Short mmCIF file of N, CA, C and O in Angstrom, two decimals:
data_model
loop_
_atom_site.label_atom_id
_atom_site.label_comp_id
_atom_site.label_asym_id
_atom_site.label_seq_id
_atom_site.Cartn_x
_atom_site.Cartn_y
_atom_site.Cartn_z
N UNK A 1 8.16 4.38 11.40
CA UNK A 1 8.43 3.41 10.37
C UNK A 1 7.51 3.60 9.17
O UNK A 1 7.77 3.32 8.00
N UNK A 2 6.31 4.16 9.68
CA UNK A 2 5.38 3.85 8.23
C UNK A 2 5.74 5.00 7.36
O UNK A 2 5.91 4.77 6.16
N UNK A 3 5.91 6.35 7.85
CA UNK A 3 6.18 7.22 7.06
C UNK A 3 7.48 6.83 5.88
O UNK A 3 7.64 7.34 4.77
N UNK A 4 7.92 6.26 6.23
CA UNK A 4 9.54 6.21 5.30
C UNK A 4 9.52 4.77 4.49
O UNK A 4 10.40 4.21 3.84
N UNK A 5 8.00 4.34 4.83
CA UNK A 5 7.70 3.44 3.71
C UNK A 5 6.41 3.46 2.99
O UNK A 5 5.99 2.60 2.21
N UNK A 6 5.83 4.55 3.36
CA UNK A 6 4.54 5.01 2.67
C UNK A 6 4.76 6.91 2.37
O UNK A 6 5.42 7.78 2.95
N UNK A 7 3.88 6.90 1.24
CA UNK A 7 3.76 8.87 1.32
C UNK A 7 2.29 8.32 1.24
O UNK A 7 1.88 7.28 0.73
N UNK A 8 1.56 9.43 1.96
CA UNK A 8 0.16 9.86 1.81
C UNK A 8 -0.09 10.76 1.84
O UNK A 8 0.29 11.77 2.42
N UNK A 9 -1.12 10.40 0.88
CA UNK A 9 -1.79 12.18 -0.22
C UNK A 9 -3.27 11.81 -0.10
O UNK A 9 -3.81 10.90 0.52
N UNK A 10 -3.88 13.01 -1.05
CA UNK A 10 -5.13 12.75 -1.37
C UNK A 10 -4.99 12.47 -2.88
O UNK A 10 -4.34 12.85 -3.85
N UNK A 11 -5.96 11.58 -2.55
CA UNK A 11 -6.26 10.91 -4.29
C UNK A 11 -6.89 12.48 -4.72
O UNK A 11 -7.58 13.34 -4.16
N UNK A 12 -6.27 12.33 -5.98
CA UNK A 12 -6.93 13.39 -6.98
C UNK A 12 -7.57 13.12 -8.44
O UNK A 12 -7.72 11.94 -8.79
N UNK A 13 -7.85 13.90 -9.09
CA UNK A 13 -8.18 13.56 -10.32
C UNK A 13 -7.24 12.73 -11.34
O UNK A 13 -7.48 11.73 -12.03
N UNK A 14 -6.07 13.55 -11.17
CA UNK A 14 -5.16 12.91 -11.93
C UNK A 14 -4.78 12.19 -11.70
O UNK A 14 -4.37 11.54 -12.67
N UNK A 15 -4.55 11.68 -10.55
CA UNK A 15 -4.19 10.16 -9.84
C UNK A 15 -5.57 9.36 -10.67
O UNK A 15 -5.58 8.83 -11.78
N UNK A 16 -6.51 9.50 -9.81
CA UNK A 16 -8.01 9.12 -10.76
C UNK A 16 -7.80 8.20 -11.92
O UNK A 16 -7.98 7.00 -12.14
N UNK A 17 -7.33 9.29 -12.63
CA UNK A 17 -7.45 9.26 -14.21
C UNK A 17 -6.07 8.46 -14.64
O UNK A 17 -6.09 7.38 -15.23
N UNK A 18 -5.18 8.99 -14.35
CA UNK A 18 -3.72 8.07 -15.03
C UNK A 18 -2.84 7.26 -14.17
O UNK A 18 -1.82 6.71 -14.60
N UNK A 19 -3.22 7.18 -12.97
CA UNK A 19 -2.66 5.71 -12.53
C UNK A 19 -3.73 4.65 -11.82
O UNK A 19 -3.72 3.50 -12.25
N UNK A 20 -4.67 5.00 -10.75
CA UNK A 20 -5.57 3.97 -10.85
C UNK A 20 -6.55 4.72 -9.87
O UNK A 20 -6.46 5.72 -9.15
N UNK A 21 -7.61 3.72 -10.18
CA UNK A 21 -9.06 4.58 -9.13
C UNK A 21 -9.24 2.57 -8.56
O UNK A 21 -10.20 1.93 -8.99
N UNK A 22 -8.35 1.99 -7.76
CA UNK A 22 -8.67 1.05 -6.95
C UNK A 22 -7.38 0.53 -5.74
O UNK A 22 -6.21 0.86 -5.90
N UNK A 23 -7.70 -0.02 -4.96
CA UNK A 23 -6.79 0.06 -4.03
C UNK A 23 -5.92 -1.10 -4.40
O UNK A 23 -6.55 -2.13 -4.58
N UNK A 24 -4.81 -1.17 -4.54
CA UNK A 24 -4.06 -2.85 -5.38
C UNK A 24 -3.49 -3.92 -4.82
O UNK A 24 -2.60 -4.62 -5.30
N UNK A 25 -4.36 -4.11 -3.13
CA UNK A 25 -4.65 -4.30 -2.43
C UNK A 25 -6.05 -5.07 -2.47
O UNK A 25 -5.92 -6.22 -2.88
N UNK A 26 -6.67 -4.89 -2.32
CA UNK A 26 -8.37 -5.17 -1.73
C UNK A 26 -9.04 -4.65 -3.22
O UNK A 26 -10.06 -5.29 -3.46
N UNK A 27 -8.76 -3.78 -4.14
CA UNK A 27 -9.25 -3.78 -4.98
C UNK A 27 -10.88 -2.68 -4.68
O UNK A 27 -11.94 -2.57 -5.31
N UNK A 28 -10.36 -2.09 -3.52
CA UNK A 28 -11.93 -1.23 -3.20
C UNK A 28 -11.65 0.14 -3.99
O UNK A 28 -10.53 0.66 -4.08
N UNK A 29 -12.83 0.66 -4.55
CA UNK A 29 -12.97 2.17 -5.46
C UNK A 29 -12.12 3.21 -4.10
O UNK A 29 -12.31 3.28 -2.88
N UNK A 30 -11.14 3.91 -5.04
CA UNK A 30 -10.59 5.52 -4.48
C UNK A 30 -11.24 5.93 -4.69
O UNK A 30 -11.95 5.27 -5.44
N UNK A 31 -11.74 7.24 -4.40
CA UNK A 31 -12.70 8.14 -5.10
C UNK A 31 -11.77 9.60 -4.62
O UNK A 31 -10.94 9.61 -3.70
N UNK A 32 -12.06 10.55 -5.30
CA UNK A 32 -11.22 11.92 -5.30
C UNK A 32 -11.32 12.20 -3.78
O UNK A 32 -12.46 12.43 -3.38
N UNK A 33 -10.75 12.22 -3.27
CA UNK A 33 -10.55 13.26 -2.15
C UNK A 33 -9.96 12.57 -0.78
O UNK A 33 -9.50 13.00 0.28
N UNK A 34 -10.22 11.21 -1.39
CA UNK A 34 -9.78 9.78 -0.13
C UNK A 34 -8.33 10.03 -0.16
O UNK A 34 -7.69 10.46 -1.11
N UNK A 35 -7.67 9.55 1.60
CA UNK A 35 -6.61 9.67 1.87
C UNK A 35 -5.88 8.37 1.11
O UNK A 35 -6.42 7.28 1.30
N UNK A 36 -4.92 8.40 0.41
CA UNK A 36 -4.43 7.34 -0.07
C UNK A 36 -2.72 7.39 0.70
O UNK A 36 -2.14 8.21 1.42
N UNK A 37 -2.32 5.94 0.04
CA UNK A 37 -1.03 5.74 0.40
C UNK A 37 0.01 4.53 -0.42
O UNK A 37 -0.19 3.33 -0.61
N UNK A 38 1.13 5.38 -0.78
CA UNK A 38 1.48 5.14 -1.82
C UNK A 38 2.80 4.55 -1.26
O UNK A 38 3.58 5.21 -0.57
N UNK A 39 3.07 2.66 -1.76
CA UNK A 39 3.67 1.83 -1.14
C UNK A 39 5.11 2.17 -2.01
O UNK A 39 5.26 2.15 -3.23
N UNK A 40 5.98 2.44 -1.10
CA UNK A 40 7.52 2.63 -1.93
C UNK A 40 8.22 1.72 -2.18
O UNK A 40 9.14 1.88 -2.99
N UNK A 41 7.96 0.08 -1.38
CA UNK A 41 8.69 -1.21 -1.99
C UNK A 41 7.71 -1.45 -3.48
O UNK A 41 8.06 -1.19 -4.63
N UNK A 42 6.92 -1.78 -3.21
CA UNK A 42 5.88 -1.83 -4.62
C UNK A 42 5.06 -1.24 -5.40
O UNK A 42 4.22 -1.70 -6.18
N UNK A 43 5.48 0.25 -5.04
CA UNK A 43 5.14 0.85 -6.33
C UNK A 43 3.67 0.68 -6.39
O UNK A 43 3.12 0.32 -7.43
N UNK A 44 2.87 1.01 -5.03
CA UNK A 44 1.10 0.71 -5.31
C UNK A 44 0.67 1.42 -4.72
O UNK A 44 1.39 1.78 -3.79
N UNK A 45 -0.67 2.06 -4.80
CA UNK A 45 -1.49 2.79 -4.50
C UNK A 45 -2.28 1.74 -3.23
O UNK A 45 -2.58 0.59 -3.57
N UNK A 46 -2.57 2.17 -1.88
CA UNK A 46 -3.16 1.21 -1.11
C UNK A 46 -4.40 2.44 -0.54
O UNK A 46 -4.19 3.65 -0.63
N UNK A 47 -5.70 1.84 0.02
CA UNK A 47 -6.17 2.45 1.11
C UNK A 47 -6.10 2.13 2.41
O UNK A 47 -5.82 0.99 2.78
N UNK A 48 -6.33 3.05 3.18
CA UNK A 48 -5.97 3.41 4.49
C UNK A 48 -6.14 2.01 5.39
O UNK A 48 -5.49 2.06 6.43
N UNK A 49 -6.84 0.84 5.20
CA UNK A 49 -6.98 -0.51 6.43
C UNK A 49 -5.78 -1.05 5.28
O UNK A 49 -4.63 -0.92 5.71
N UNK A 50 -5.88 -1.56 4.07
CA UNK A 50 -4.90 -1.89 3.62
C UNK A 50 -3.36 -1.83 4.17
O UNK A 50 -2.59 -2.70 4.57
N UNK A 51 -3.26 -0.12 3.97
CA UNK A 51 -1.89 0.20 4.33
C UNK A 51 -1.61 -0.37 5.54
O UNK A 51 -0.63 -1.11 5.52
N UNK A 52 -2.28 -0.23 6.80
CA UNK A 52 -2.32 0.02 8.28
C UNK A 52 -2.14 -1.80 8.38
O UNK A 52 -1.36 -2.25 9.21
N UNK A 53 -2.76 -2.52 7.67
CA UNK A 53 -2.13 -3.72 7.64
C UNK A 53 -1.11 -4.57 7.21
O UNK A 53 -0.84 -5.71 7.59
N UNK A 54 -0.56 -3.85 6.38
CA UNK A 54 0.49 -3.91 5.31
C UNK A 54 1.99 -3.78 6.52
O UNK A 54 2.91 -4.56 6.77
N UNK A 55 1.58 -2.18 7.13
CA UNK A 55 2.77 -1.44 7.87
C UNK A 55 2.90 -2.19 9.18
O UNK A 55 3.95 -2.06 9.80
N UNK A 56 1.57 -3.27 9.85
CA UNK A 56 2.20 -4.05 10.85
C UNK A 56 2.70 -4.90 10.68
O UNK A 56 3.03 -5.44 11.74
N UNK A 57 3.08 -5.56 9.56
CA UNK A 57 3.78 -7.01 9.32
C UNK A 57 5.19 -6.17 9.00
O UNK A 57 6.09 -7.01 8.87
N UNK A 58 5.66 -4.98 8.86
CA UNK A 58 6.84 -4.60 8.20
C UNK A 58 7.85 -4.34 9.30
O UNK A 58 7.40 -4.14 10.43
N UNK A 59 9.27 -4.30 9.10
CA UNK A 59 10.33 -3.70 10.68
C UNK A 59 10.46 -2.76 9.74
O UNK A 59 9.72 -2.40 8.83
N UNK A 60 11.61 -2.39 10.14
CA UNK A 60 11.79 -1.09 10.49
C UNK A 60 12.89 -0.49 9.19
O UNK A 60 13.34 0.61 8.89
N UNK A 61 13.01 -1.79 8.70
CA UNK A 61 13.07 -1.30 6.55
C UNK A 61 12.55 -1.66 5.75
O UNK A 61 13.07 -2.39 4.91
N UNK A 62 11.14 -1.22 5.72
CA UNK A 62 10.09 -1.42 5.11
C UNK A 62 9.68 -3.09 4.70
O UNK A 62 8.73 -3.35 3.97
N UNK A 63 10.45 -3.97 5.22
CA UNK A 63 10.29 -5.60 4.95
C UNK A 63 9.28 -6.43 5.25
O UNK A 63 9.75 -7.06 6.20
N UNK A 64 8.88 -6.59 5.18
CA UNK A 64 7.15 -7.54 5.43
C UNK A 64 7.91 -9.18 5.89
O UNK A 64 8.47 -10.03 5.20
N UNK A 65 7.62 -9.10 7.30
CA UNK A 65 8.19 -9.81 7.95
C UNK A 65 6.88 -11.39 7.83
O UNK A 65 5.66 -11.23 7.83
N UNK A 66 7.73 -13.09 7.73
CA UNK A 66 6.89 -13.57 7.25
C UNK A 66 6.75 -14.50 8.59
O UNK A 66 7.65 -14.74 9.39
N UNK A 67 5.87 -14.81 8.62
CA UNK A 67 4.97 -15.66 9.87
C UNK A 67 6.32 -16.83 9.80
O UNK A 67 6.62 -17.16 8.65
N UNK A 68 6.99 -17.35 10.71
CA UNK A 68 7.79 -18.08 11.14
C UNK A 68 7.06 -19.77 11.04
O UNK A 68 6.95 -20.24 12.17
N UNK A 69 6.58 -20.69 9.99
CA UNK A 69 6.04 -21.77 10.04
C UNK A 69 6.28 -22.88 9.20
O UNK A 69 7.30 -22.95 8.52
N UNK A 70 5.43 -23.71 9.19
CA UNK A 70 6.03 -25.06 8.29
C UNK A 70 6.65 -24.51 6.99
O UNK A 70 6.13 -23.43 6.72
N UNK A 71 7.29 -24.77 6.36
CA UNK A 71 7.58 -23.72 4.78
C UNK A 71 8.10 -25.17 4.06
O UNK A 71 8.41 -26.24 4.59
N UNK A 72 8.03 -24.69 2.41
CA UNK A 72 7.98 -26.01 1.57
C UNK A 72 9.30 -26.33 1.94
O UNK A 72 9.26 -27.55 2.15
N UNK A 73 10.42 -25.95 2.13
CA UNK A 73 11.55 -27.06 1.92
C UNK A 73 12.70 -27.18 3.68
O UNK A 73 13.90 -27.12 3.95
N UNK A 74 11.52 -27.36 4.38
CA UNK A 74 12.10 -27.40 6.05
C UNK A 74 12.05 -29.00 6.08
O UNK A 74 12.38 -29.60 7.11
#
């Protein structure tokens, strides 16, 4: 499941430089050479506990499944 809702690369320079050096997520520094992972519903750059937390709330089409509880209009 996670593969076909994440690609992971290594952050590079050019990643670095023209799309972002933070996780958009948690907001922690990439630095060149860190395994990153790049969210295909939203279009974000995550790091690796990020992602890995991200990909257990999701089934099995990429959906971020939501905690079953009181909600505003029940």
């Amino acid at each position: 499941m996670g593969s076909a809702c994440f690609v992971t690369q290594e952050a590079t320079k050019e990643i670095l430089l023209r799309v972002t050096n933070v996780c958009a997520e948690c907001y922690d520094d990439i630095n060149e050479g860190d395994t990153i992972h790049y969210d295909m519903q939203n279009y974000r750059y995550l790091c690796k506990s990020c992602q890995e937390r991200l990909c257990a709330q999701m089934n099995e089409n990429c959906e971020v499944i939501e905690d079953e509880g009181p909600g505003l209009f029940c």
